[in-house]
Coordinates of C-alpha atoms in Angstrom, one line a residue:
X446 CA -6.8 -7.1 12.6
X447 CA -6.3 -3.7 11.3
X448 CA -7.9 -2.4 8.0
X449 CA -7.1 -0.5 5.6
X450 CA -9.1 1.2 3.0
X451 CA -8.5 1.1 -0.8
X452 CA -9.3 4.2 -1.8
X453 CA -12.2 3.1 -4.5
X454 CA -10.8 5.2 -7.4
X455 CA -8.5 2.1 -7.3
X456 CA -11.6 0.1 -9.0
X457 CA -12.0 -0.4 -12.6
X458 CA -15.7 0.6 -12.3
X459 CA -15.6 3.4 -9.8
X460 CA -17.1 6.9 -11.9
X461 CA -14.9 10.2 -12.0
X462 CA -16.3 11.2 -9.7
X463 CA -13.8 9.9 -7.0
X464 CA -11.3 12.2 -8.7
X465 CA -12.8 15.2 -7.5
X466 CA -11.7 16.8 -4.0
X467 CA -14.7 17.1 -2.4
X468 CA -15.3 13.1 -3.0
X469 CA -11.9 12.5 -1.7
X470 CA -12.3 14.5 1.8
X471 CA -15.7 13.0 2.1
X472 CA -13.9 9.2 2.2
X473 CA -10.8 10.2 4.0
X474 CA -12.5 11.5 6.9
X475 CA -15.8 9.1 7.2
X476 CA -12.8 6.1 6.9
X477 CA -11.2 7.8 9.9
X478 CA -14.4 8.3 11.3
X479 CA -15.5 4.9 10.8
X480 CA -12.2 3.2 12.3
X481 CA -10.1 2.3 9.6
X482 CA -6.4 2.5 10.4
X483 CA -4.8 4.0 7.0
X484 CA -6.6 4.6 3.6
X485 CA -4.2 3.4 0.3
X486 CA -3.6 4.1 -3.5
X487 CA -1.4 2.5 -5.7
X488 CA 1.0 4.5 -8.2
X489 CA 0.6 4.6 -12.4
X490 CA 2.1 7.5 -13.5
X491 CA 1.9 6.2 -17.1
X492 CA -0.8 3.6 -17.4
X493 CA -1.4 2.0 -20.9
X494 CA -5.1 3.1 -22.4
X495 CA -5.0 -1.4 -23.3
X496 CA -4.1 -1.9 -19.6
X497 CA -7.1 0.9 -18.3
X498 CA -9.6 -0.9 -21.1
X499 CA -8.7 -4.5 -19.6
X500 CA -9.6 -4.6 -15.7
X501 CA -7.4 -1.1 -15.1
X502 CA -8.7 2.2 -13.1
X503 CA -8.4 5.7 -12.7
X504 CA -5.3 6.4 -10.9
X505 CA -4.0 9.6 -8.9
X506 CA -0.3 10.4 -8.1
X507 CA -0.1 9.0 -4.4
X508 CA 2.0 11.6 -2.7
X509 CA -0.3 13.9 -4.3
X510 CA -3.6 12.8 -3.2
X511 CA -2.7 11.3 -0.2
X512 CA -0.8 15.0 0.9
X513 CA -4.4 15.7 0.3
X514 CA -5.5 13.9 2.5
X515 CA -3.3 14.1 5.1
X516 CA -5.0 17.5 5.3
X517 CA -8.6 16.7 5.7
X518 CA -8.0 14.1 8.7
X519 CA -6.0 14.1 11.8
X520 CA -5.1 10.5 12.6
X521 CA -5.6 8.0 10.0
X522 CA -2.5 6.6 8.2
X523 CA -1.5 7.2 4.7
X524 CA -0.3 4.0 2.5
X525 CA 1.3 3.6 -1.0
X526 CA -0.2 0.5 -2.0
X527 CA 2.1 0.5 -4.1
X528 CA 4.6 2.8 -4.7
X529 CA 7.0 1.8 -7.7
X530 CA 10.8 2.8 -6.6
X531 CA 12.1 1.7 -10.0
X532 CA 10.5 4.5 -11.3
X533 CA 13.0 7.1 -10.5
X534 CA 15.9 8.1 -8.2
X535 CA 16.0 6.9 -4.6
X536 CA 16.7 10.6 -3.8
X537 CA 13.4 11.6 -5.6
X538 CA 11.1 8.9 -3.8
X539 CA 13.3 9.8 -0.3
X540 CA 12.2 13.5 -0.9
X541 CA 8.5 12.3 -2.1
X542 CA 7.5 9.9 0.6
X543 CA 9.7 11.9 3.3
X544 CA 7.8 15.2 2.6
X545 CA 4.7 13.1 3.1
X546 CA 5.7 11.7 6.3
X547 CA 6.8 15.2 7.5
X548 CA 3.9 17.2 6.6
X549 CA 0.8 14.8 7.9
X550 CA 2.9 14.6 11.3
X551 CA 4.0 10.9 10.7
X552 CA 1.7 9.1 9.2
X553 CA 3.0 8.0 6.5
X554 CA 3.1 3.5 5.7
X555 CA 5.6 3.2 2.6
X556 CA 4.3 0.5 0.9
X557 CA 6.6 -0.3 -2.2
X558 CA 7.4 -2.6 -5.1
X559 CA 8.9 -3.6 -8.2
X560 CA 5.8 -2.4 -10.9
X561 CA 5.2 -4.9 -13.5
X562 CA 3.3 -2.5 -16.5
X563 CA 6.1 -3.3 -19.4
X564 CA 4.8 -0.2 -21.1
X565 CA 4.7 2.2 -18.0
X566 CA 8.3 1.4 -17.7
X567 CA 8.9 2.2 -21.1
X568 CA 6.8 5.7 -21.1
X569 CA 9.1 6.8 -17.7
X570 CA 12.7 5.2 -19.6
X571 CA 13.1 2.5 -17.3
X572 CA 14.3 -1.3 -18.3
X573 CA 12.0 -3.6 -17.0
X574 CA 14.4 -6.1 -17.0
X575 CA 16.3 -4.1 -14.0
X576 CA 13.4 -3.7 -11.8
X577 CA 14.5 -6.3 -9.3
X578 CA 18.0 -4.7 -9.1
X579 CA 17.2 -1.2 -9.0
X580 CA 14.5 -1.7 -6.0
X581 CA 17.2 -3.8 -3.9
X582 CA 19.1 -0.7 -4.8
X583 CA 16.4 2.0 -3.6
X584 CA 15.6 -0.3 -0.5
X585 CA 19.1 0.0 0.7
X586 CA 19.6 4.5 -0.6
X587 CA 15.9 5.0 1.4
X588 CA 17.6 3.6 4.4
X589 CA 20.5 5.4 3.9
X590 CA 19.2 8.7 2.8
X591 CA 16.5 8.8 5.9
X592 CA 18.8 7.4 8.8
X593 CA 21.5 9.8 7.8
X594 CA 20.7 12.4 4.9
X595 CA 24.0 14.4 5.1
X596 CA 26.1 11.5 3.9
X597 CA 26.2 10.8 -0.1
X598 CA 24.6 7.9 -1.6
X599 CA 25.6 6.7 -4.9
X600 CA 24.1 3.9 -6.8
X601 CA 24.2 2.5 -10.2
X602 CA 23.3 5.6 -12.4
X603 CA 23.3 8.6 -9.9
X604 CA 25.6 9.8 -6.9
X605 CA 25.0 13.0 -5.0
X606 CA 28.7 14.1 -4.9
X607 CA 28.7 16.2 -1.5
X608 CA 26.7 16.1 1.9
X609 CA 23.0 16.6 1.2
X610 CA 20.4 18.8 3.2
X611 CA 17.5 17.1 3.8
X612 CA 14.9 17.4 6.6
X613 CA 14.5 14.1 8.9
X614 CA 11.3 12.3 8.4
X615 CA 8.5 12.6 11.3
X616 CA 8.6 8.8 11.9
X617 CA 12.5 7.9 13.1
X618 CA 14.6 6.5 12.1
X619 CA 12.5 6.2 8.9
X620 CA 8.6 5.6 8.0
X621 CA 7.9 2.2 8.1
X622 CA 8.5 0.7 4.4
X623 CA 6.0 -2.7 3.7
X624 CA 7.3 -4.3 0.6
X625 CA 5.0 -5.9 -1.7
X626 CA 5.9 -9.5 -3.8
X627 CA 5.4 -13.4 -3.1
X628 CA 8.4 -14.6 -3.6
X629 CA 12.1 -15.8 -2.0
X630 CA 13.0 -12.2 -3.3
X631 CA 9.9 -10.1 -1.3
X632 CA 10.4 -12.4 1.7
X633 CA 14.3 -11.5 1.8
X634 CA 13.7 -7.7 0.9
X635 CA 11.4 -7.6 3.8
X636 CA 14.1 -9.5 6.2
X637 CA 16.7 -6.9 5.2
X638 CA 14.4 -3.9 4.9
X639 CA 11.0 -4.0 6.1
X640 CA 8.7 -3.5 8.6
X641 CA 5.5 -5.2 6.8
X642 CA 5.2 -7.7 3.8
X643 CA 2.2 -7.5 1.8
X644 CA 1.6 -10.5 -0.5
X645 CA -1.4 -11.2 -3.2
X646 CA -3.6 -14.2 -2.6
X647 CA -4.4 -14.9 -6.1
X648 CA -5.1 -17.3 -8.9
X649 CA -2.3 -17.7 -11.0
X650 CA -3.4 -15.7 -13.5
X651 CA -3.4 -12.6 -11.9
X652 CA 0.0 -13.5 -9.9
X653 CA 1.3 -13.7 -13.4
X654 CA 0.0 -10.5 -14.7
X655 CA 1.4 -8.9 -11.6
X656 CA 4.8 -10.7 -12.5
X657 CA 4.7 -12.6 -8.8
X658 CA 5.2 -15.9 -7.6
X659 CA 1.7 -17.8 -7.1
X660 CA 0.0 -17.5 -3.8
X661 CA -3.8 -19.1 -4.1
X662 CA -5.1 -19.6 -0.6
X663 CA -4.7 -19.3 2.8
X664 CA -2.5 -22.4 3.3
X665 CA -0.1 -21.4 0.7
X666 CA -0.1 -18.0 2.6
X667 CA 0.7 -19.7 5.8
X668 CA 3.7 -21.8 4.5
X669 CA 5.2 -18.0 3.0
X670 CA 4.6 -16.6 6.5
X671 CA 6.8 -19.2 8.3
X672 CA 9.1 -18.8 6.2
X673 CA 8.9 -15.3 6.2
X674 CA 8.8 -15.9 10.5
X675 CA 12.2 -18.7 10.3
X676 CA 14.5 -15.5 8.1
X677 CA 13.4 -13.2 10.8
X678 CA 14.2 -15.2 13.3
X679 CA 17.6 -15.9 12.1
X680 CA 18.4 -12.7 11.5
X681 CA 18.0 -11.9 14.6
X682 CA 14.6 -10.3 14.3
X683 CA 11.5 -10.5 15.6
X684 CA 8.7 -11.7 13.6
X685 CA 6.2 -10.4 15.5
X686 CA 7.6 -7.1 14.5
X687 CA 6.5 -7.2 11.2
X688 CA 2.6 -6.6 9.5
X689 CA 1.0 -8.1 7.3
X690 CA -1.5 -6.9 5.1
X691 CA -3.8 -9.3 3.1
X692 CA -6.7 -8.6 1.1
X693 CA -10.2 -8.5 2.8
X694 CA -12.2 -11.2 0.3
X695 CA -15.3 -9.2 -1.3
X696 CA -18.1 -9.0 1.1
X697 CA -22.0 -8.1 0.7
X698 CA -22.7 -6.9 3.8
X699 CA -26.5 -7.0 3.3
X700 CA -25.7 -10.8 3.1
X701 CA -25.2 -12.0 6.1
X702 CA -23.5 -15.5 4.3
X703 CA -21.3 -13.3 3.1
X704 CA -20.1 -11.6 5.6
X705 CA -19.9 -14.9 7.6
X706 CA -17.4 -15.9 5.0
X707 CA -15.4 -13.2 4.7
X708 CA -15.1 -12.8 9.0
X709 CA -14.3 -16.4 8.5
X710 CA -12.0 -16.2 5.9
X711 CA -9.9 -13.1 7.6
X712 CA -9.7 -14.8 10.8
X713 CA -7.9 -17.8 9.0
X714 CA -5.8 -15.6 7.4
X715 CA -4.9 -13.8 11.0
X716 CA -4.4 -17.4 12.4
X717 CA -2.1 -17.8 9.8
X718 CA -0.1 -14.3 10.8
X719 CA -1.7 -11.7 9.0
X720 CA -2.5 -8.5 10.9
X721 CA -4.1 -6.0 8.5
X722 CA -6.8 -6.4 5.3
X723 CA -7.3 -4.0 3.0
X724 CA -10.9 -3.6 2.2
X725 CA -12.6 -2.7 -1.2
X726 CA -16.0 -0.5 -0.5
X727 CA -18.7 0.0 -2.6
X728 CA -17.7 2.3 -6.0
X729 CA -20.6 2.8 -7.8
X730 CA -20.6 6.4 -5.8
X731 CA -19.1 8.2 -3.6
X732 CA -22.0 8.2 -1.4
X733 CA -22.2 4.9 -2.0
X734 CA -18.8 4.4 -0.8
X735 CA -19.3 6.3 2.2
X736 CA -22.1 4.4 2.9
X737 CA -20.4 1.2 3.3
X738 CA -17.5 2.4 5.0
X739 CA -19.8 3.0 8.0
X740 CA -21.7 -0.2 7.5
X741 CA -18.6 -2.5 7.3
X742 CA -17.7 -0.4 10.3
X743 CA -20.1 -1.2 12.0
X744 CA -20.3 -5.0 10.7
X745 CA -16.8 -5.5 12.0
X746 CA -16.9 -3.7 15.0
X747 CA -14.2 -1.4 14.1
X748 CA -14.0 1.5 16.9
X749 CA -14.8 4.8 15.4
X750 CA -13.5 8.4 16.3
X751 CA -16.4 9.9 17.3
X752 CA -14.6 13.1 17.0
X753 CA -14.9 13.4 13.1
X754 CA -18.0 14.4 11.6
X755 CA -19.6 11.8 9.6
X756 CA -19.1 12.9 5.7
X757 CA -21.7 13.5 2.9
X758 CA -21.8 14.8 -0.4

């Protein structure tokens, strides 16, 4: 199992604090320090204050912070947990998440979805009701646009009408894009496009709110990873070649029941097929925060780089 660290401006309660750089170099490099394989933010460019108010969080531009970063560290990878190609124009998230790639030396994990926020899609002009279409779209122009940038892509509302000069992303013959959703339509965008799924094991509520098909528990999850495994296969690929990335369940580390159930619960999961969890630290502080990065580290016998300096504020 590989983890993956949400970077804890990402929860509802976590202070301002983590929005300043020198919070954000402290994390990034004591999570590479402490042996965590790629550190994640999601995207909401235009979050609703009702949405923020109602189990929401402070958000930063991905490319943005993660560029960032990519800067302050030397190994670790750098996730979009989720990044919401609806949005805008598969040449403008090609560019985005290419120049990402590029500049931190291939480190890049796309990790991309559909968005559900009905008024962020409003605020950036976008129908919500064309979200599934215009991400089967941008799956298939990334593809295109990485593999081969010279050759014009048109879609739906946009066409680039000669050859187009782009510079080739690190990782070839793309970065590896991990597509986010529970359902039939997830499980066959990640058989035509993916290299990773990365499903939410929910109540119902929340895989409502998130506009997703219900996953609630680990046997659920299994049932979705063989059928994820039998597409794969009869597409001629192999399963074994694709991640994925679960949630690690909410562990107190000073508790040792607790962390007896949530090593338990993640090695179900990883006998079920998944091979990465991403982990939710402590966010009352960033000190706090870097705290438990080293103790979880150490908890689950993650290796650490001991060529990084460990990080204070």
């Amino acid at each position: 199992m590989k983890y993956t660290l949400e970077y804890p401006s990402e929860l509802p309660t976590a202070p301002d604090d983590f929005l300043q750089p020198e919070a954000i170099r402290a994390v990034a490099t004591r999570a590479e320090a402490a042996g965590f394989s790629a550190i994640a933010l999601s995207e909401h460019p235009a979050p609703s204050v009702k949405w923020r108010n109602n189990g929401g969080h402070n958000t930063l531009d991905p490319i943005a912070a993660l560029s960032f970063m990519a800067a302050a560290t030397s190994h670790i990878r750098l996730m979009t947990n989720l990044y919401v190609l609806p949005f805008r124009n598969p040449y403008l998230s090609a560019k985005a998440l290419g120049s990402l790639d590029l500049i931190s030396g291939g480190r890049l994990i796309a990790g991309v979805g559909a968005g559900y926020l009905r008024s962020e899609f409003s605020a950036v002009g976008v129908d919500i009701d064309r979200r599934a279409e215009l991400l089967d779209e941008a799956l298939a122009a990334l593809h295109s646009i990485w593999a081969d940038p010279e050759t014009p892509f048109s879609g739906q509302d946009f066409g680039a009408v000669g050859p187009v000069a782009l510079q080739r992303t690190a990782q070839q013959p793309h970065p590896p894009l991990w597509i986010g959703g529970n359902g039939g339509a997830a499980i066959r965008r990640v058989v035509a496009h993916g290299n990773g799924w990365m499903p939410i094991i929910a109540a119902a509520g929340m895989a409502s709110t998130v506009r997703t098909t219900t996953i609630e528990n680990a046997d659920q999850f299994g049932t979705a990873v063989q059928r994820l495994r039998d597409r794969l296969a009869d597409a001629g690929r192999d399963p074994s070649s694709v991640d994925i990335q679960v949630v690690c369940p909410h562990t107190d580390l000073d508790d040792a029941a607790s962390l007896r159930r949530a090593q338990e619960g993640l090695a179900e999961l990883a006998g079920h097929g998944a091979t990465w969890a991403v982990v939710h630290v402590d966010g009352s502080s960033p000190d706090a925060a870097v705290d438990y990065i080293k103790a979880f580290s150490e908890a689950m016998n993650l290796v650490a780089d001991q060529g990084v300096s460990d990080a204070r504020l």
